[in-house]
Amino acid sequence: MAYLVPTEFVTKMVDAGESKLNMSTRDTVIRAFMAGAILALAAVFAVTVAVQTGVFLIGALLFPVGFCMLYLMGFDLLTGVFMLTPLALLDKRPGVTPRGILRNWGWVFLGNFAGALTVAVMMSFVFTMGFSTDPGAVGTKIAGIGEARTLGYEEYGLGGWMTIFIRGMLCNWMVSMGVVGAMISTHVSGKVLAMWMPIMLFFFMGFEHSVVNMFLFPSAMIMGGNFSIMDYFLWNEIPTVLGNLIGGLAFTGLTLYTTHYKTAPKRVATPLRKAA
């Protein structure tokens, strides 16, 4: 499957970060919109499978199909740019600035949110027959997820906020491994296999992904979830975004960059002293 060694794919990571920062605003927003929409469809697909089969593991096994599709199409998630773009700054690529990175993050966030929200409205319409009936088992499940992952955390105060923050870190540790996985092979089969494993892990473990939540929580509110927009942002999206940023950059981006790209000097073997 044409595996690339770490020194090769980490160079591709830095190049990708630079390329995303140099992209036009139009292309950035379009690619982010499509990524958010496709991931949202994958999320509702996984929840539907889990509800209909009664086996959450099956939903987790199938959820990565959306992630693979969006990355094979070259679309961008906030979780991916969190990990890739700072590497171009560390490498002192021409024209790369902190302001440019923040600008990129802002446009990708807005594009992801718009895409996920669009699918949330469309699927809510489908589940409720044009908002004229109850949402059914899947819609009710999504509404319950929204309440559990906002008010459920709020109940524990700071401990709950830190819990979702850490779940966000763990999530993007795995998701960013999936992003890197797409770079370690030049064959589609190799890319898909490398992406599939960490994405399945994060979804089954219930870690918090900021873009998935951009779909789940608006959908939950539309279909009767008993929580507010402020609850969503304060007790889910904000700590999740921060956790995603730190987890992806610290556990994946910086570790690979420092040990395979900007490696430390090699040890020099000290000759053994001869016996007197």
Tab-separated table of C-alpha atoms in Angstrom:
chain	number	residue	atom	x	y	z
A	1	MET	CA	0.000	0.000	0.000
A	2	ALA	CA	2.990	2.293	-0.627
A	3	TYR	CA	3.710	3.246	2.978
A	4	LEU	CA	5.649	6.489	3.443
A	5	VAL	CA	8.168	6.693	6.281
A	6	PRO	CA	7.555	9.318	9.009
A	7	THR	CA	10.144	11.771	7.696
A	8	GLU	CA	8.253	11.812	4.383
A	9	PHE	CA	4.700	12.169	5.664
A	10	VAL	CA	5.609	14.738	8.327
A	11	THR	CA	7.045	16.906	5.549
A	12	LYS	CA	3.679	16.524	3.815
A	13	MET	CA	1.978	17.684	7.030
A	14	VAL	CA	3.981	20.919	7.106
A	15	ASP	CA	3.381	21.477	3.384
A	16	ALA	CA	-0.345	20.913	3.877
A	17	GLY	CA	-0.476	23.445	6.713
A	18	GLU	CA	1.213	26.050	4.530
A	19	SER	CA	-1.077	25.290	1.593
A	20	LYS	CA	-4.225	25.733	3.671
A	21	LEU	CA	-3.042	29.117	4.940
A	22	ASN	CA	-2.375	30.332	1.385
A	23	MET	CA	-5.777	29.230	0.119
A	24	SER	CA	-8.330	31.857	-0.928
A	25	THR	CA	-11.159	32.693	1.471
A	26	ARG	CA	-13.710	31.389	-1.027
A	27	ASP	CA	-12.044	27.997	-1.330
A	28	THR	CA	-11.473	27.775	2.425
A	29	VAL	CA	-15.160	28.362	3.187
A	30	ILE	CA	-16.452	26.020	0.466
A	31	ARG	CA	-14.170	23.184	1.545
A	32	ALA	CA	-15.059	23.722	5.207
A	33	PHE	CA	-18.795	23.831	4.412
A	34	MET	CA	-18.643	20.531	2.566
A	35	ALA	CA	-16.576	18.908	5.317
A	36	GLY	CA	-19.077	19.955	7.980
A	37	ALA	CA	-22.010	18.737	5.907
A	38	ILE	CA	-20.497	15.340	5.080
A	39	LEU	CA	-19.423	14.711	8.677
A	40	ALA	CA	-22.926	15.638	9.846
A	41	LEU	CA	-24.441	13.091	7.460
A	42	ALA	CA	-22.008	10.480	8.775
A	43	ALA	CA	-23.051	11.297	12.345
A	44	VAL	CA	-26.772	10.928	11.666
A	45	PHE	CA	-26.012	7.736	9.720
A	46	ALA	CA	-24.107	6.275	12.668
A	47	VAL	CA	-26.824	7.234	15.163
A	48	THR	CA	-29.511	5.776	12.883
A	49	VAL	CA	-27.639	2.475	12.581
A	50	ALA	CA	-27.045	2.342	16.334
A	51	VAL	CA	-30.720	3.000	17.122
A	52	GLN	CA	-32.073	0.539	14.563
A	53	THR	CA	-29.690	-2.287	15.471
A	54	GLY	CA	-29.455	-1.530	19.176
A	55	VAL	CA	-25.685	-2.007	18.900
A	56	PHE	CA	-23.681	1.208	19.230
A	57	LEU	CA	-20.501	-0.543	18.114
A	58	ILE	CA	-21.950	-1.016	14.628
A	59	GLY	CA	-22.609	2.710	14.371
A	60	ALA	CA	-19.033	3.411	15.444
A	61	LEU	CA	-17.692	0.930	12.900
A	62	LEU	CA	-19.526	2.729	10.089
A	63	PHE	CA	-19.111	6.379	11.129
A	64	PRO	CA	-15.588	6.739	9.608
A	65	VAL	CA	-17.051	6.467	6.097
A	66	GLY	CA	-17.895	10.183	6.257
A	67	PHE	CA	-14.435	11.177	7.454
A	68	CYS	CA	-12.804	9.162	4.688
A	69	MET	CA	-15.043	10.699	2.027
A	70	LEU	CA	-14.413	14.289	3.049
A	71	TYR	CA	-10.636	13.893	3.264
A	72	LEU	CA	-10.388	12.016	-0.019
A	73	MET	CA	-12.274	14.953	-1.578
A	74	GLY	CA	-9.817	17.445	-0.067
A	75	PHE	CA	-12.280	19.150	2.289
A	76	ASP	CA	-11.204	20.670	5.620
A	77	LEU	CA	-12.299	20.165	9.215
A	78	LEU	CA	-11.451	22.551	12.029
A	79	THR	CA	-9.832	19.684	13.907
A	80	GLY	CA	-7.415	19.091	11.029
A	81	VAL	CA	-6.319	22.702	10.559
A	82	PHE	CA	-5.813	23.007	14.323
A	83	MET	CA	-3.067	20.421	13.989
A	84	LEU	CA	-1.541	21.255	10.595
A	85	THR	CA	-1.377	25.039	10.246
A	86	PRO	CA	0.784	25.804	13.340
A	87	LEU	CA	3.465	23.486	11.941
A	88	ALA	CA	3.967	25.856	8.999
A	89	LEU	CA	4.538	28.677	11.495
A	90	LEU	CA	7.042	26.623	13.487
A	91	ASP	CA	8.870	25.841	10.271
A	92	LYS	CA	8.986	29.572	9.454
A	93	ARG	CA	7.369	29.152	6.065
A	94	PRO	CA	7.266	32.434	4.090
A	95	GLY	CA	4.208	34.569	4.766
A	96	VAL	CA	2.882	32.395	7.598
A	97	THR	CA	1.839	34.477	10.621
A	98	PRO	CA	-0.212	33.907	13.793
A	99	ARG	CA	-2.827	36.301	12.420
A	100	GLY	CA	-3.080	34.235	9.239
A	101	ILE	CA	-3.556	31.061	11.262
A	102	LEU	CA	-6.330	32.607	13.374
A	103	ARG	CA	-7.986	33.898	10.216
A	104	ASN	CA	-7.922	30.399	8.712
A	105	TRP	CA	-9.349	28.859	11.871
A	106	GLY	CA	-12.149	31.416	11.919
A	107	TRP	CA	-13.231	30.784	8.315
A	108	VAL	CA	-13.010	27.007	8.709
A	109	PHE	CA	-15.102	27.190	11.898
A	110	LEU	CA	-17.779	29.234	10.128
A	111	GLY	CA	-17.761	26.968	7.077
A	112	ASN	CA	-17.957	23.783	9.165
A	113	PHE	CA	-20.766	25.250	11.251
A	114	ALA	CA	-22.744	26.351	8.197
A	115	GLY	CA	-22.417	22.914	6.595
A	116	ALA	CA	-23.354	21.031	9.758
A	117	LEU	CA	-26.273	23.380	10.473
A	118	THR	CA	-27.598	22.955	6.934
A	119	VAL	CA	-27.693	19.181	7.341
A	120	ALA	CA	-29.193	19.570	10.839
A	121	VAL	CA	-32.130	21.540	9.414
A	122	MET	CA	-32.567	19.186	6.462
A	123	MET	CA	-32.517	16.018	8.568
A	124	SER	CA	-34.786	17.544	11.198
A	125	PHE	CA	-37.253	18.306	8.388
A	126	VAL	CA	-37.001	14.694	7.199
A	127	PHE	CA	-37.432	13.189	10.681
A	128	THR	CA	-40.513	15.317	11.443
A	129	MET	CA	-42.192	15.257	8.005
A	130	GLY	CA	-41.771	18.991	7.621
A	131	PHE	CA	-41.949	19.709	11.379
A	132	SER	CA	-45.478	18.261	11.550
A	133	THR	CA	-44.888	15.040	13.521
A	134	ASP	CA	-42.736	13.703	16.335
A	135	PRO	CA	-39.119	13.082	15.278
A	136	GLY	CA	-39.242	9.331	15.838
A	137	ALA	CA	-36.700	7.115	17.565
A	138	VAL	CA	-33.607	8.537	15.866
A	139	GLY	CA	-34.638	12.172	16.345
A	140	THR	CA	-35.508	11.502	19.977
A	141	LYS	CA	-32.098	9.883	20.483
A	142	ILE	CA	-30.328	12.913	18.995
A	143	ALA	CA	-32.328	15.252	21.243
A	144	GLY	CA	-31.338	13.145	24.246
A	145	ILE	CA	-27.669	13.333	23.266
A	146	GLY	CA	-27.931	17.117	23.182
A	147	GLU	CA	-29.327	17.308	26.686
A	148	ALA	CA	-26.929	14.737	28.134
A	149	ARG	CA	-23.873	16.494	26.706
A	150	THR	CA	-24.814	19.967	27.900
A	151	LEU	CA	-26.952	19.861	31.032
A	152	GLY	CA	-25.297	16.563	31.966
A	153	TYR	CA	-21.920	18.301	32.156
A	154	GLU	CA	-23.312	21.461	33.757
A	155	GLU	CA	-24.543	19.377	36.674
A	156	TYR	CA	-20.918	18.782	37.711
A	157	GLY	CA	-19.752	22.396	37.379
A	158	LEU	CA	-16.032	22.839	36.777
A	159	GLY	CA	-15.504	19.089	36.901
A	160	GLY	CA	-18.009	18.646	34.085
A	161	TRP	CA	-16.425	21.452	32.023
A	162	MET	CA	-12.981	19.900	32.425
A	163	THR	CA	-14.366	16.474	31.544
A	164	ILE	CA	-15.651	17.678	28.188
A	165	PHE	CA	-12.396	19.610	27.639
A	166	ILE	CA	-10.363	16.421	28.168
A	167	ARG	CA	-12.749	14.436	25.969
A	168	GLY	CA	-12.120	17.073	23.305
A	169	MET	CA	-8.362	16.599	23.685
A	170	LEU	CA	-8.631	12.832	23.385
A	171	CYS	CA	-10.929	13.195	20.401
A	172	ASN	CA	-8.591	15.292	18.292
A	173	TRP	CA	-5.622	13.193	19.306
A	174	MET	CA	-7.365	10.385	17.451
A	175	VAL	CA	-8.911	12.494	14.670
A	176	SER	CA	-5.603	14.163	13.847
A	177	MET	CA	-4.052	10.701	13.685
A	178	GLY	CA	-6.679	10.014	11.042
A	179	VAL	CA	-5.646	13.174	9.171
A	180	VAL	CA	-2.035	12.020	9.243
A	181	GLY	CA	-3.163	8.531	8.264
A	182	ALA	CA	-4.380	9.919	4.957
A	183	MET	CA	-0.798	11.007	4.238
A	184	ILE	CA	1.085	7.803	4.972
A	185	SER	CA	0.031	6.002	1.803
A	186	THR	CA	-0.309	6.888	-1.865
A	187	HIS	CA	-3.062	4.287	-2.390
A	188	VAL	CA	-6.725	4.884	-1.537
A	189	SER	CA	-6.996	1.562	0.303
A	190	GLY	CA	-4.027	2.418	2.517
A	191	LYS	CA	-5.365	5.896	3.246
A	192	VAL	CA	-8.826	4.590	4.165
A	193	LEU	CA	-7.497	1.880	6.478
A	194	ALA	CA	-5.198	4.317	8.285
A	195	MET	CA	-8.013	6.856	8.693
A	196	TRP	CA	-10.654	4.333	9.734
A	197	MET	CA	-9.029	3.000	12.897
A	198	PRO	CA	-8.588	6.168	15.018
A	199	ILE	CA	-11.930	7.652	13.875
A	200	MET	CA	-13.794	4.522	14.926
A	201	LEU	CA	-12.023	4.641	18.284
A	202	PHE	CA	-12.961	8.268	19.046
A	203	PHE	CA	-16.610	7.785	18.081
A	204	PHE	CA	-17.117	4.606	20.076
A	205	MET	CA	-15.453	6.096	23.151
A	206	GLY	CA	-17.792	9.087	23.098
A	207	PHE	CA	-15.055	11.706	22.796
A	208	GLU	CA	-16.134	15.215	21.816
A	209	HIS	CA	-15.633	16.463	18.248
A	210	SER	CA	-16.450	20.140	17.713
A	211	VAL	CA	-17.745	19.681	14.146
A	212	VAL	CA	-19.885	16.627	14.923
A	213	ASN	CA	-21.376	18.658	17.759
A	214	MET	CA	-22.174	21.487	15.331
A	215	PHE	CA	-24.694	19.049	13.869
A	216	LEU	CA	-25.865	17.169	16.961
A	217	PHE	CA	-26.800	20.116	19.120
A	218	PRO	CA	-28.704	22.281	16.622
A	219	SER	CA	-30.534	19.107	15.576
A	220	ALA	CA	-31.342	18.333	19.205
A	221	MET	CA	-32.672	21.851	19.802
A	222	ILE	CA	-34.847	21.726	16.674
A	223	MET	CA	-36.291	18.353	17.696
A	224	GLY	CA	-37.165	19.243	21.270
A	225	GLY	CA	-33.976	19.083	23.320
A	226	ASN	CA	-34.487	20.969	26.581
A	227	PHE	CA	-31.407	23.205	26.629
A	228	SER	CA	-30.471	26.662	25.382
A	229	ILE	CA	-27.997	28.021	22.849
A	230	MET	CA	-25.942	29.351	25.771
A	231	ASP	CA	-25.926	25.880	27.348
A	232	TYR	CA	-24.634	24.463	24.071
A	233	PHE	CA	-21.770	26.925	23.695
A	234	LEU	CA	-20.737	27.142	27.350
A	235	TRP	CA	-21.121	23.486	28.289
A	236	ASN	CA	-20.099	21.866	25.021
A	237	GLU	CA	-18.783	23.766	21.995
A	238	ILE	CA	-16.296	26.091	23.735
A	239	PRO	CA	-14.537	23.465	25.891
A	240	THR	CA	-14.680	20.996	23.011
A	241	VAL	CA	-13.023	23.423	20.575
A	242	LEU	CA	-10.293	24.236	23.086
A	243	GLY	CA	-9.725	20.565	23.838
A	244	ASN	CA	-9.625	19.711	20.132
A	245	LEU	CA	-7.025	22.445	19.562
A	246	ILE	CA	-4.692	21.366	22.347
A	247	GLY	CA	-5.119	17.618	21.870
A	248	GLY	CA	-4.469	17.554	18.129
A	249	LEU	CA	-1.548	19.973	18.216
A	250	ALA	CA	0.178	18.671	21.346
A	251	PHE	CA	-0.311	14.906	20.998
A	252	THR	CA	-0.026	14.548	17.215
A	253	GLY	CA	1.304	17.619	15.414
A	254	LEU	CA	4.123	18.651	17.742
A	255	THR	CA	5.225	15.140	18.647
A	256	LEU	CA	5.587	14.072	15.015
A	257	TYR	CA	7.152	17.388	13.997
A	258	THR	CA	9.779	17.403	16.748
A	259	THR	CA	10.809	13.772	16.540
A	260	HIS	CA	10.676	13.195	12.764
A	261	TYR	CA	11.186	16.660	11.210
A	262	LYS	CA	13.151	18.807	13.673
A	263	THR	CA	14.926	15.942	15.336
A	264	ALA	CA	17.324	16.389	18.226
A	265	PRO	CA	21.064	15.813	17.600
A	266	LYS	CA	21.970	12.139	17.550
A	267	ARG	CA	23.905	10.728	20.447
A	268	VAL	CA	27.592	10.209	19.927
A	269	ALA	CA	28.823	6.873	21.216
A	270	THR	CA	31.536	7.192	23.849
A	271	PRO	CA	34.390	4.731	23.287
A	272	LEU	CA	35.008	2.288	26.108
A	273	ARG	CA	38.144	2.914	28.178
A	274	LYS	CA	40.788	0.258	27.973
A	275	ALA	CA	41.668	-1.488	31.155
A	276	ALA	CA	44.887	-0.230	32.760
